[in-house]
mmCIF file of C-alpha atoms and ligand atoms in Angstrom:
data_model
loop_
_atom_site.group_PDB
_atom_site.id
_atom_site.type_symbol
_atom_site.label_atom_id
_atom_site.label_comp_id
_atom_site.label_asym_id
_atom_site.label_seq_id
_atom_site.Cartn_x
_atom_site.Cartn_y
_atom_site.Cartn_z
ATOM 1 C CA UNK A 1 0.000 0.000 0.000
ATOM 2 C CA UNK A 2 1.432 3.340 -1.027
ATOM 3 C CA UNK A 3 -0.085 6.334 0.718
ATOM 4 C CA UNK A 4 -0.503 9.607 -1.045
ATOM 5 C CA UNK A 5 1.747 12.391 0.176
ATOM 6 C CA UNK A 6 -0.699 15.176 -0.429
ATOM 7 C CA UNK A 7 0.625 18.620 -1.410
ATOM 8 C CA UNK A 8 -1.712 21.281 -0.085
ATOM 9 C CA UNK A 9 -2.290 24.953 -0.799
ATOM 10 C CA UNK A 10 0.276 27.024 1.144
ATOM 11 C CA UNK A 11 -1.826 29.916 2.406
ATOM 12 C CA UNK A 12 -5.543 30.376 2.921
ATOM 13 C CA UNK A 13 -7.411 33.513 3.891
ATOM 14 C CA UNK A 14 -11.133 33.207 4.559
ATOM 15 C CA UNK A 15 -13.785 35.792 5.299
ATOM 16 C CA UNK A 16 -16.208 38.331 3.918
ATOM 17 C CA UNK A 17 -14.201 41.185 2.456
ATOM 18 C CA UNK A 18 -10.891 39.283 2.623
ATOM 19 C CA UNK A 19 -10.411 40.153 -1.055
ATOM 20 C CA UNK A 20 -9.435 43.635 0.176
ATOM 21 C CA UNK A 21 -6.253 42.132 1.636
ATOM 22 C CA UNK A 22 -5.034 40.912 -1.737
ATOM 23 C CA UNK A 23 -2.721 43.874 -2.343
ATOM 24 C CA UNK A 24 -0.997 43.324 0.986
ATOM 25 C CA UNK A 25 -0.857 39.536 0.547
ATOM 26 C CA UNK A 26 0.853 39.617 -2.832
ATOM 27 C CA UNK A 27 3.214 42.542 -2.076
ATOM 28 C CA UNK A 28 6.066 40.298 -0.826
ATOM 29 C CA UNK A 29 5.657 38.088 -3.931
ATOM 30 C CA UNK A 30 6.457 40.864 -6.352
ATOM 31 C CA UNK A 31 9.838 40.375 -8.001
ATOM 32 C CA UNK A 32 11.314 43.747 -8.976
ATOM 33 C CA UNK A 33 9.157 45.308 -11.639
ATOM 34 C CA UNK A 34 7.922 41.967 -13.062
ATOM 35 C CA UNK A 35 4.136 42.340 -13.202
ATOM 36 C CA UNK A 36 1.401 40.445 -11.438
ATOM 37 C CA UNK A 37 -1.083 39.095 -13.950
ATOM 38 C CA UNK A 38 -4.734 38.881 -13.014
ATOM 39 C CA UNK A 39 -6.931 36.495 -14.981
ATOM 40 C CA UNK A 40 -10.452 37.670 -14.242
ATOM 41 C CA UNK A 41 -13.522 35.742 -15.401
ATOM 42 C CA UNK A 42 -15.014 37.724 -18.300
ATOM 43 C CA UNK A 43 -18.338 37.827 -16.445
ATOM 44 C CA UNK A 44 -16.784 40.622 -14.339
ATOM 45 C CA UNK A 45 -15.875 42.928 -17.211
ATOM 46 C CA UNK A 46 -17.229 46.397 -16.314
ATOM 47 C CA UNK A 47 -18.144 45.190 -12.833
ATOM 48 C CA UNK A 48 -17.155 46.803 -9.511
ATOM 49 C CA UNK A 49 -14.851 43.807 -8.874
ATOM 50 C CA UNK A 50 -12.755 44.711 -11.921
ATOM 51 C CA UNK A 51 -12.045 48.087 -10.292
ATOM 52 C CA UNK A 52 -10.993 46.470 -7.021
ATOM 53 C CA UNK A 53 -8.065 44.537 -8.556
ATOM 54 C CA UNK A 54 -4.893 45.877 -6.858
ATOM 55 C CA UNK A 55 -2.997 46.820 -10.019
ATOM 56 C CA UNK A 56 0.471 48.309 -9.580
ATOM 57 C CA UNK A 57 3.252 49.246 -11.994
ATOM 58 C CA UNK A 58 3.208 47.042 -15.089
ATOM 59 C CA UNK A 59 0.518 44.684 -13.720
ATOM 60 C CA UNK A 60 -1.831 43.272 -16.302
ATOM 61 C CA UNK A 61 -5.521 42.492 -16.046
ATOM 62 C CA UNK A 62 -6.820 39.969 -18.587
ATOM 63 C CA UNK A 63 -10.499 39.131 -18.864
ATOM 64 C CA UNK A 64 -10.510 35.424 -19.621
ATOM 65 C CA UNK A 65 -13.138 33.890 -21.847
ATOM 66 C CA UNK A 66 -14.701 30.944 -20.028
ATOM 67 C CA UNK A 67 -17.529 30.305 -22.476
ATOM 68 C CA UNK A 68 -15.856 26.956 -23.038
ATOM 69 C CA UNK A 69 -13.917 24.967 -20.480
ATOM 70 C CA UNK A 70 -10.203 25.799 -20.668
ATOM 71 C CA UNK A 71 -8.305 24.486 -23.663
ATOM 72 C CA UNK A 72 -4.577 23.834 -23.889
ATOM 73 C CA UNK A 73 -4.429 26.184 -26.897
ATOM 74 C CA UNK A 74 -5.852 29.025 -24.812
ATOM 75 C CA UNK A 75 -3.392 28.399 -21.968
ATOM 76 C CA UNK A 76 -0.481 28.350 -24.429
ATOM 77 C CA UNK A 77 -1.666 31.571 -26.040
ATOM 78 C CA UNK A 78 -1.934 33.477 -22.750
ATOM 79 C CA UNK A 79 1.428 32.196 -21.477
ATOM 80 C CA UNK A 80 3.102 32.832 -24.858
ATOM 81 C CA UNK A 81 1.794 36.404 -25.037
ATOM 82 C CA UNK A 82 2.943 37.117 -21.474
ATOM 83 C CA UNK A 83 6.431 35.771 -22.167
ATOM 84 C CA UNK A 84 6.661 37.889 -25.272
ATOM 85 C CA UNK A 85 5.441 41.051 -23.551
ATOM 86 C CA UNK A 86 7.264 40.745 -20.210
ATOM 87 C CA UNK A 87 9.773 37.891 -20.354
ATOM 88 C CA UNK A 88 8.782 36.827 -16.882
ATOM 89 C CA UNK A 89 6.026 37.762 -14.448
ATOM 90 C CA UNK A 90 5.838 37.846 -10.643
ATOM 91 C CA UNK A 91 2.720 35.741 -10.505
ATOM 92 C CA UNK A 92 -0.642 34.754 -11.935
ATOM 93 C CA UNK A 93 -3.863 35.279 -10.030
ATOM 94 C CA UNK A 94 -7.057 33.565 -11.172
ATOM 95 C CA UNK A 95 -10.358 35.094 -10.115
ATOM 96 C CA UNK A 96 -13.586 33.378 -11.143
ATOM 97 C CA UNK A 97 -15.169 29.959 -11.242
ATOM 98 C CA UNK A 98 -13.291 26.694 -11.709
ATOM 99 C CA UNK A 99 -12.450 27.646 -15.292
ATOM 100 C CA UNK A 100 -10.666 30.915 -14.468
ATOM 101 C CA UNK A 101 -8.856 29.280 -11.542
ATOM 102 C CA UNK A 102 -7.731 26.353 -13.706
ATOM 103 C CA UNK A 103 -6.477 28.764 -16.362
ATOM 104 C CA UNK A 104 -4.402 30.587 -13.755
ATOM 105 C CA UNK A 105 -2.829 27.369 -12.488
ATOM 106 C CA UNK A 106 -1.993 26.228 -16.003
ATOM 107 C CA UNK A 107 -0.637 29.593 -17.168
ATOM 108 C CA UNK A 108 1.550 29.811 -14.065
ATOM 109 C CA UNK A 109 3.047 26.399 -14.880
ATOM 110 C CA UNK A 110 3.534 27.253 -18.547
ATOM 111 C CA UNK A 111 5.519 30.396 -17.678
ATOM 112 C CA UNK A 112 8.395 28.126 -16.636
ATOM 113 C CA UNK A 113 7.830 24.707 -18.247
ATOM 114 C CA UNK A 114 8.816 24.356 -21.918
ATOM 115 C CA UNK A 115 6.548 23.280 -24.772
ATOM 116 C CA UNK A 116 2.753 23.125 -24.779
ATOM 117 C CA UNK A 117 0.430 22.558 -21.838
ATOM 118 C CA UNK A 118 -0.842 19.548 -23.815
ATOM 119 C CA UNK A 119 2.526 17.871 -23.118
ATOM 120 C CA UNK A 120 1.696 17.865 -19.415
ATOM 121 C CA UNK A 121 -1.827 16.441 -19.465
ATOM 122 C CA UNK A 122 -1.475 13.447 -17.217
ATOM 123 C CA UNK A 123 0.040 12.592 -13.854
ATOM 124 C CA UNK A 124 3.256 14.116 -12.547
ATOM 125 C CA UNK A 125 4.577 15.207 -15.917
ATOM 126 C CA UNK A 126 5.218 18.797 -14.789
ATOM 127 C CA UNK A 127 8.836 18.955 -13.684
ATOM 128 C CA UNK A 128 9.499 22.514 -12.466
ATOM 129 C CA UNK A 129 7.436 24.864 -10.309
ATOM 130 C CA UNK A 130 5.466 27.566 -12.078
ATOM 131 C CA UNK A 131 5.496 31.219 -11.067
ATOM 132 C CA UNK A 132 3.620 32.273 -7.906
ATOM 133 C CA UNK A 133 -0.103 31.582 -8.266
ATOM 134 C CA UNK A 134 -3.200 32.489 -6.315
ATOM 135 C CA UNK A 135 -6.825 31.430 -6.743
ATOM 136 C CA UNK A 136 -9.902 33.399 -5.791
ATOM 137 C CA UNK A 137 -13.259 31.652 -6.354
ATOM 138 C CA UNK A 138 -16.359 33.573 -7.393
ATOM 139 C CA UNK A 139 -18.448 30.378 -7.579
ATOM 140 C CA UNK A 140 -18.384 27.631 -4.964
ATOM 141 C CA UNK A 141 -18.369 23.923 -5.621
ATOM 142 C CA UNK A 142 -15.656 22.601 -7.902
ATOM 143 C CA UNK A 143 -12.935 22.377 -5.255
ATOM 144 C CA UNK A 144 -10.512 23.642 -7.928
ATOM 145 C CA UNK A 145 -9.208 26.038 -5.274
ATOM 146 C CA UNK A 146 -7.620 23.134 -3.366
ATOM 147 C CA UNK A 147 -6.952 20.499 -6.010
ATOM 148 C CA UNK A 148 -3.680 19.350 -7.555
ATOM 149 C CA UNK A 149 -5.061 19.473 -11.055
ATOM 150 C CA UNK A 150 -6.136 21.880 -13.734
ATOM 151 C CA UNK A 151 -8.592 20.308 -16.146
ATOM 152 C CA UNK A 152 -7.762 21.066 -19.771
ATOM 153 C CA UNK A 153 -9.180 20.021 -23.102
ATOM 154 C CA UNK A 154 -6.289 19.262 -25.412
ATOM 155 C CA UNK A 155 -5.902 18.080 -28.995
ATOM 156 C CA UNK A 156 -6.427 14.435 -28.065
ATOM 157 C CA UNK A 157 -7.849 14.317 -24.559
ATOM 158 C CA UNK A 158 -9.585 16.085 -21.722
ATOM 159 C CA UNK A 159 -7.214 15.592 -18.827
ATOM 160 C CA UNK A 160 -5.640 17.702 -16.127
ATOM 161 C CA UNK A 161 -2.073 18.692 -15.423
ATOM 162 C CA UNK A 162 -1.974 16.696 -12.180
ATOM 163 C CA UNK A 163 1.142 17.456 -10.186
ATOM 164 C CA UNK A 164 2.557 18.656 -6.896
ATOM 165 C CA UNK A 165 3.380 21.936 -8.636
ATOM 166 C CA UNK A 166 -0.256 22.526 -9.561
ATOM 167 C CA UNK A 167 -1.882 23.588 -6.241
ATOM 168 C CA UNK A 168 -2.098 27.302 -5.569
ATOM 169 C CA UNK A 169 0.410 29.071 -3.316
ATOM 170 C CA UNK A 170 -2.432 31.157 -1.953
ATOM 171 C CA UNK A 171 -6.213 31.106 -2.018
ATOM 172 C CA UNK A 172 -8.534 33.899 -0.988
ATOM 173 C CA UNK A 173 -11.934 32.628 0.086
ATOM 174 C CA UNK A 174 -14.233 35.632 0.190
ATOM 175 C CA UNK A 175 -17.874 34.525 0.105
ATOM 176 C CA UNK A 176 -18.979 38.032 -0.860
ATOM 177 C CA UNK A 177 -17.627 37.345 -4.335
ATOM 178 C CA UNK A 178 -20.171 34.582 -4.904
ATOM 179 C CA UNK A 179 -23.201 36.701 -4.021
ATOM 180 C CA UNK A 180 -25.570 37.278 -6.919
ATOM 181 C CA UNK A 181 -24.389 34.334 -9.009
ATOM 182 C CA UNK A 182 -27.318 33.203 -11.194
ATOM 183 C CA UNK A 183 -29.488 30.619 -9.433
ATOM 184 C CA UNK A 184 -29.014 27.843 -11.999
ATOM 185 C CA UNK A 185 -25.245 28.297 -12.292
ATOM 186 C CA UNK A 186 -24.853 28.435 -8.530
ATOM 187 C CA UNK A 187 -26.832 25.230 -8.237
ATOM 188 C CA UNK A 188 -24.906 23.336 -10.930
ATOM 189 C CA UNK A 189 -21.541 24.290 -9.446
ATOM 190 C CA UNK A 190 -22.790 23.704 -5.891
ATOM 191 C CA UNK A 191 -23.990 20.251 -6.901
ATOM 192 C CA UNK A 192 -20.501 19.457 -8.150
ATOM 193 C CA UNK A 193 -19.557 19.648 -4.481
ATOM 194 C CA UNK A 194 -22.581 17.628 -3.359
ATOM 195 C CA UNK A 195 -21.703 14.931 -5.901
ATOM 196 C CA UNK A 196 -18.041 14.951 -4.798
ATOM 197 C CA UNK A 197 -19.294 14.179 -1.295
ATOM 198 C CA UNK A 198 -21.629 11.348 -2.302
ATOM 199 C CA UNK A 199 -19.066 9.761 -4.600
ATOM 200 C CA UNK A 200 -16.329 10.018 -1.993
ATOM 201 C CA UNK A 201 -18.424 8.866 0.974
ATOM 202 C CA UNK A 202 -19.871 5.823 -0.801
ATOM 203 C CA UNK A 203 -16.651 4.871 -2.576
ATOM 204 C CA UNK A 204 -14.387 1.912 -1.899
ATOM 205 C CA UNK A 205 -11.398 4.278 -1.472
ATOM 206 C CA UNK A 206 -12.975 5.925 1.555
ATOM 207 C CA UNK A 207 -10.809 6.540 4.623
ATOM 208 C CA UNK A 208 -11.169 8.681 7.744
ATOM 209 C CA UNK A 209 -9.317 11.604 6.179
ATOM 210 C CA UNK A 210 -11.756 11.822 3.259
ATOM 211 C CA UNK A 211 -14.705 10.989 5.446
ATOM 212 C CA UNK A 212 -14.023 13.812 7.890
ATOM 213 C CA UNK A 213 -14.048 16.416 5.153
ATOM 214 C CA UNK A 214 -16.750 14.723 3.069
ATOM 215 C CA UNK A 215 -19.262 14.509 5.904
ATOM 216 C CA UNK A 216 -18.783 18.152 6.795
ATOM 217 C CA UNK A 217 -19.099 19.273 3.187
ATOM 218 C CA UNK A 218 -22.221 17.171 2.722
ATOM 219 C CA UNK A 219 -23.791 18.645 5.847
ATOM 220 C CA UNK A 220 -23.088 22.185 4.608
ATOM 221 C CA UNK A 221 -24.610 21.391 1.196
ATOM 222 C CA UNK A 222 -27.701 20.018 2.907
ATOM 223 C CA UNK A 223 -27.993 23.118 5.068
ATOM 224 C CA UNK A 224 -28.032 25.473 2.103
ATOM 225 C CA UNK A 225 -29.965 23.408 -0.416
ATOM 226 C CA UNK A 226 -32.331 21.324 1.731
ATOM 227 C CA UNK A 227 -32.928 23.122 5.025
ATOM 228 C CA UNK A 228 -32.874 26.792 4.094
ATOM 229 C CA UNK A 229 -35.783 28.347 2.228
ATOM 230 C CA UNK A 230 -34.027 31.405 0.886
ATOM 231 C CA UNK A 231 -30.491 32.062 -0.239
ATOM 232 C CA UNK A 232 -28.622 34.542 1.931
ATOM 233 C CA UNK A 233 -25.098 35.618 2.880
ATOM 234 C CA UNK A 234 -24.774 32.691 5.266
ATOM 235 C CA UNK A 235 -25.517 30.334 2.380
ATOM 236 C CA UNK A 236 -22.586 31.806 0.443
ATOM 237 C CA UNK A 237 -20.335 31.398 3.508
ATOM 238 C CA UNK A 238 -21.346 27.774 3.936
ATOM 239 C CA UNK A 239 -21.143 26.731 0.318
ATOM 240 C CA UNK A 240 -17.652 28.211 0.026
ATOM 241 C CA UNK A 241 -16.460 26.044 2.918
ATOM 242 C CA UNK A 242 -18.357 23.053 1.516
ATOM 243 C CA UNK A 243 -16.427 23.426 -1.736
ATOM 244 C CA UNK A 244 -13.132 23.571 0.139
ATOM 245 C CA UNK A 245 -13.921 20.546 2.307
ATOM 246 C CA UNK A 246 -15.402 18.579 -0.604
ATOM 247 C CA UNK A 247 -12.212 19.198 -2.557
ATOM 248 C CA UNK A 248 -10.138 18.010 0.396
ATOM 249 C CA UNK A 249 -12.297 14.894 0.630
ATOM 250 C CA UNK A 250 -11.799 13.783 -2.974
ATOM 251 C CA UNK A 251 -8.120 14.718 -2.831
ATOM 252 C CA UNK A 252 -7.603 11.746 -0.568
ATOM 253 C CA UNK A 253 -10.168 9.421 -2.137
ATOM 254 C CA UNK A 254 -11.697 9.703 -5.601
ATOM 255 C CA UNK A 255 -14.874 10.669 -7.429
ATOM 256 C CA UNK A 256 -17.168 8.091 -9.025
ATOM 257 C CA UNK A 257 -19.809 7.216 -11.612
ATOM 258 C CA UNK A 258 -21.254 10.698 -12.240
ATOM 259 C CA UNK A 259 -17.834 12.138 -12.996
ATOM 260 C CA UNK A 260 -16.735 9.171 -15.124
ATOM 261 C CA UNK A 261 -19.888 9.393 -17.233
ATOM 262 C CA UNK A 262 -19.969 13.172 -17.469
ATOM 263 C CA UNK A 263 -16.412 13.215 -18.832
ATOM 264 C CA UNK A 264 -17.787 11.395 -21.894
ATOM 265 C CA UNK A 265 -20.501 14.028 -22.328
ATOM 266 C CA UNK A 266 -17.970 16.839 -21.961
ATOM 267 C CA UNK A 267 -15.664 15.305 -24.535
ATOM 268 C CA UNK A 268 -18.308 14.616 -27.166
ATOM 269 C CA UNK A 269 -20.869 17.352 -26.568
ATOM 270 C CA UNK A 270 -18.884 19.983 -24.684
ATOM 271 C CA UNK A 271 -21.268 19.734 -21.724
ATOM 272 C CA UNK A 272 -19.815 21.756 -18.851
ATOM 273 C CA UNK A 273 -18.684 20.056 -15.664
ATOM 274 C CA UNK A 274 -21.339 21.249 -13.214
ATOM 275 C CA UNK A 275 -24.407 20.829 -15.384
ATOM 276 C CA UNK A 276 -23.028 17.616 -16.904
ATOM 277 C CA UNK A 277 -22.649 16.067 -13.470
ATOM 278 C CA UNK A 278 -26.221 17.048 -12.634
ATOM 279 C CA UNK A 279 -27.573 15.535 -15.861
ATOM 280 C CA UNK A 280 -25.825 12.264 -15.091
ATOM 281 C CA UNK A 281 -26.392 12.132 -11.332
ATOM 282 C CA UNK A 282 -30.142 12.591 -11.884
ATOM 283 C CA UNK A 283 -30.147 9.109 -13.492
ATOM 284 C CA UNK A 284 -27.900 7.247 -11.039
ATOM 285 C CA UNK A 285 -30.459 5.823 -8.581
ATOM 286 C CA UNK A 286 -29.040 2.329 -8.978
ATOM 287 C CA UNK A 287 -25.600 3.480 -7.785
ATOM 288 C CA UNK A 288 -26.398 6.207 -5.277
ATOM 289 C CA UNK A 289 -30.034 5.696 -4.182
ATOM 290 C CA UNK A 290 -30.053 8.051 -1.181
ATOM 291 C CA UNK A 291 -27.966 10.745 -2.818
ATOM 292 C CA UNK A 292 -30.084 10.781 -5.961
ATOM 293 C CA UNK A 293 -33.297 10.903 -3.923
ATOM 294 C CA UNK A 294 -32.033 13.936 -2.034
ATOM 295 C CA UNK A 295 -30.665 15.484 -5.235
ATOM 296 C CA UNK A 296 -34.102 15.338 -6.843
ATOM 297 C CA UNK A 297 -35.600 17.009 -3.781
ATOM 298 C CA UNK A 298 -33.026 19.796 -4.024
ATOM 299 C CA UNK A 299 -33.715 20.264 -7.738
ATOM 300 C CA UNK A 300 -37.402 20.616 -7.011
ATOM 301 C CA UNK A 301 -37.029 22.851 -3.991
ATOM 302 C CA UNK A 302 -34.641 25.204 -5.754
ATOM 303 C CA UNK A 303 -36.713 25.146 -8.981
ATOM 304 C CA UNK A 304 -33.825 24.118 -11.215
ATOM 305 C CA UNK A 305 -34.056 22.753 -14.741
ATOM 306 C CA UNK A 306 -32.012 19.653 -15.418
ATOM 307 C CA UNK A 307 -31.775 19.163 -19.193
ATOM 308 C CA UNK A 308 -33.219 15.853 -20.441
ATOM 309 C CA UNK A 309 -32.726 13.710 -23.569
ATOM 310 C CA UNK A 310 -29.407 15.273 -24.479
ATOM 311 C CA UNK A 311 -28.097 12.065 -26.063
ATOM 312 C CA UNK A 312 -31.192 11.476 -28.167
ATOM 313 C CA UNK A 313 -30.375 10.795 -31.809
ATOM 314 C CA UNK A 314 -26.639 10.249 -31.323
ATOM 315 C CA UNK A 315 -25.019 7.635 -33.569
ATOM 316 C CA UNK A 316 -23.449 4.336 -32.445
ATOM 317 C CA UNK A 317 -20.063 5.854 -33.140
ATOM 318 C CA UNK A 318 -20.811 8.807 -30.887
ATOM 319 C CA UNK A 319 -22.028 6.568 -28.073
ATOM 320 C CA UNK A 320 -18.859 4.524 -28.460
ATOM 321 C CA UNK A 321 -16.712 7.639 -28.191
ATOM 322 C CA UNK A 322 -18.371 8.571 -24.903
ATOM 323 C CA UNK A 323 -18.026 5.015 -23.606
ATOM 324 C CA UNK A 324 -14.325 4.956 -24.526
ATOM 325 C CA UNK A 325 -13.649 8.269 -22.788
ATOM 326 C CA UNK A 326 -15.553 7.186 -19.710
ATOM 327 C CA UNK A 327 -13.928 3.770 -19.325
ATOM 328 C CA UNK A 328 -10.462 5.340 -19.356
ATOM 329 C CA UNK A 329 -11.317 6.786 -15.937
ATOM 330 C CA UNK A 330 -10.306 3.565 -14.201
ATOM 331 C CA UNK A 331 -9.714 4.885 -10.651
ATOM 332 C CA UNK A 332 -13.156 6.521 -10.676
ATOM 333 C CA UNK A 333 -14.841 3.256 -11.626
ATOM 334 C CA UNK A 334 -12.788 1.276 -9.183
ATOM 335 C CA UNK A 335 -13.659 3.699 -6.400
ATOM 336 C CA UNK A 336 -17.351 3.437 -7.258
ATOM 337 C CA UNK A 337 -17.711 -0.281 -7.966
ATOM 338 C CA UNK A 338 -14.669 -1.987 -6.486
ATOM 339 C CA UNK A 339 -11.830 -4.033 -7.965
ATOM 340 C CA UNK A 340 -14.156 -6.028 -10.220
ATOM 341 C CA UNK A 341 -15.640 -2.931 -11.800
ATOM 342 C CA UNK A 342 -14.823 -4.065 -15.338
ATOM 343 C CA UNK A 343 -17.140 -7.046 -14.956
ATOM 344 C CA UNK A 344 -19.859 -4.850 -13.502
ATOM 345 C CA UNK A 345 -19.692 -1.915 -15.892
ATOM 346 C CA UNK A 346 -19.873 -3.502 -19.320
ATOM 347 C CA UNK A 347 -20.046 -1.407 -22.484
ATOM 348 C CA UNK A 348 -23.692 -2.423 -22.897
ATOM 349 C CA UNK A 349 -24.602 -1.283 -19.425
ATOM 350 C CA UNK A 350 -22.801 2.012 -19.921
ATOM 351 C CA UNK A 351 -24.475 2.483 -23.295
ATOM 352 C CA UNK A 352 -27.868 2.000 -21.657
ATOM 353 C CA UNK A 353 -26.920 4.609 -19.065
ATOM 354 C CA UNK A 354 -25.856 7.126 -21.720
ATOM 355 C CA UNK A 355 -29.137 6.536 -23.551
ATOM 356 C CA UNK A 356 -31.059 7.576 -20.446
ATOM 357 C CA UNK A 357 -29.413 10.995 -20.311
HETATM 358 P P1 NAD B 401 -17.093 28.152 -14.660
HETATM 359 O O1 NAD B 401 -15.829 28.660 -14.080
HETATM 360 O O2 NAD B 401 -16.985 27.365 -15.915
HETATM 361 O O3 NAD B 401 -18.090 29.367 -14.854
HETATM 362 C C1 NAD B 401 -19.428 29.134 -15.271
HETATM 363 C C2 NAD B 401 -20.091 30.444 -15.659
HETATM 364 O O4 NAD B 401 -20.326 31.255 -14.515
HETATM 365 C C3 NAD B 401 -19.245 31.282 -16.584
HETATM 366 O O5 NAD B 401 -20.083 31.839 -17.551
HETATM 367 C C4 NAD B 401 -18.677 32.375 -15.683
HETATM 368 O O6 NAD B 401 -18.404 33.547 -16.408
HETATM 369 C C5 NAD B 401 -19.801 32.564 -14.713
HETATM 370 N N1 NAD B 401 -19.474 33.110 -13.376
HETATM 371 C C6 NAD B 401 -18.399 32.874 -12.591
HETATM 372 N N2 NAD B 401 -18.533 33.503 -11.399
HETATM 373 C C7 NAD B 401 -19.718 34.138 -11.431
HETATM 374 C C8 NAD B 401 -20.428 34.962 -10.498
HETATM 375 N N3 NAD B 401 -19.970 35.222 -9.265
HETATM 376 N N4 NAD B 401 -21.621 35.448 -10.876
HETATM 377 C C9 NAD B 401 -22.132 35.154 -12.102
HETATM 378 N N5 NAD B 401 -21.520 34.396 -13.020
HETATM 379 C C10 NAD B 401 -20.326 33.889 -12.688
HETATM 380 O O7 NAD B 401 -17.904 27.275 -13.590
HETATM 381 P P2 NAD B 401 -17.478 26.292 -12.423
HETATM 382 O O8 NAD B 401 -18.587 25.336 -12.290
HETATM 383 O O9 NAD B 401 -17.019 27.038 -11.230
HETATM 384 O O10 NAD B 401 -16.196 25.569 -12.971
HETATM 385 C C11 NAD B 401 -16.243 24.554 -13.949
HETATM 386 C C12 NAD B 401 -14.838 24.413 -14.467
HETATM 387 O O11 NAD B 401 -14.006 23.968 -13.407
HETATM 388 C C13 NAD B 401 -14.685 23.411 -15.596
HETATM 389 O O12 NAD B 401 -13.790 23.946 -16.540
HETATM 390 C C14 NAD B 401 -14.098 22.195 -14.923
HETATM 391 O O13 NAD B 401 -13.309 21.416 -15.780
HETATM 392 C C15 NAD B 401 -13.265 22.830 -13.838
HETATM 393 N N6 NAD B 401 -13.070 21.984 -12.676
HETATM 394 C C16 NAD B 401 -11.817 21.899 -12.166
HETATM 395 C C17 NAD B 401 -11.540 21.132 -11.071
HETATM 396 C C18 NAD B 401 -10.157 21.060 -10.526
HETATM 397 O O14 NAD B 401 -9.933 20.343 -9.568
HETATM 398 N N7 NAD B 401 -9.201 21.755 -11.081
HETATM 399 C C19 NAD B 401 -12.570 20.426 -10.439
HETATM 400 C C20 NAD B 401 -13.856 20.521 -10.966
HETATM 401 C C21 NAD B 401 -14.094 21.321 -12.079
HETATM 402 ZN ZN1 ZN B 402 -16.416 17.673 -9.990
#
């Protein structure tokens, strides 16, 4: 048995308004006149938040397009442009949902590692640390703020740059930044966390480390989505900590069926992570009966639309593509179904599952 030696985020600041400390926090990380680069989710263009970015000297603010989940080509373009303009930078700070945070992690790594980010899609392929990087979530749920990966769609695969150099040096958890997120988006991303908890807590890889965080995150999700009748500031506070704890839970265990299946949807149809997980989880009663029952209650209570029949009319070849992508996720299947998962999850059974979506 080889135990994971888990590299964590170095510094965490939590609290309403903690974003105001950013200037002070990054000051010691500035290297001469090399700029800090802020990658801000394009949703915040012309917003008050854009005017609160602590720009100094040659600092650069880039509004990143997160219409699609991050691509290796986009990461390479941003890093290439920065190298051309500045040579080197003091750091990269990602502010936004999981997409903007993942872009920041990847760009930081590509400021120092040669070649294309596509060369590093996999496990422990990144060999040298990136420049200083900080993550600041404006949506809660993905756990990208604590994870050792940055999920990228490359020329041949959708796979993260998983490495000990990937976690942020600093995260700023300011729940005020998640206020006013659209109800559906907030739900889809929040459910990513809920699903992380269910998949971790029911998985065969479960251990007390994962359980401690997973149970707390699950309880927080239930408080905001099941018990409370209206969304308020406290809900933002709780969901932000749920995301953090949910991320810590899966870091030391693994996700499961919903993630394995939704990867296939993302690859073929471009379905985004949060909504894709919801579409799949909605149909997983046979694997997660209690979780799916509660999920449906939360969907109803929060008046959310979960898209239906999204795989209707796809060809055999397209179904096979999704099945191939999904079955590559071996640790996820093993966590969900145990060592004999290959006997349990046949291509036919997976095809039937995809047809339900
Ligand atoms: P997202 O970052 O893709 O953003 C979704 C939408 O919400 C975008 O249109 C964005 O502009 C908008 N948005 C962001 N903050 C907002 C706010 N406060 N108010 C209103 N709109 C806002 O969504 P997400 O669900 O946070 O992240 C999904 C991404 O995270 C995917 O790319 C996925 O691959 C990645 N992910 C990464 C990890 C990891 O460990 N690295 C884990 C899970 C998911
Ligand atoms: Zn997820």
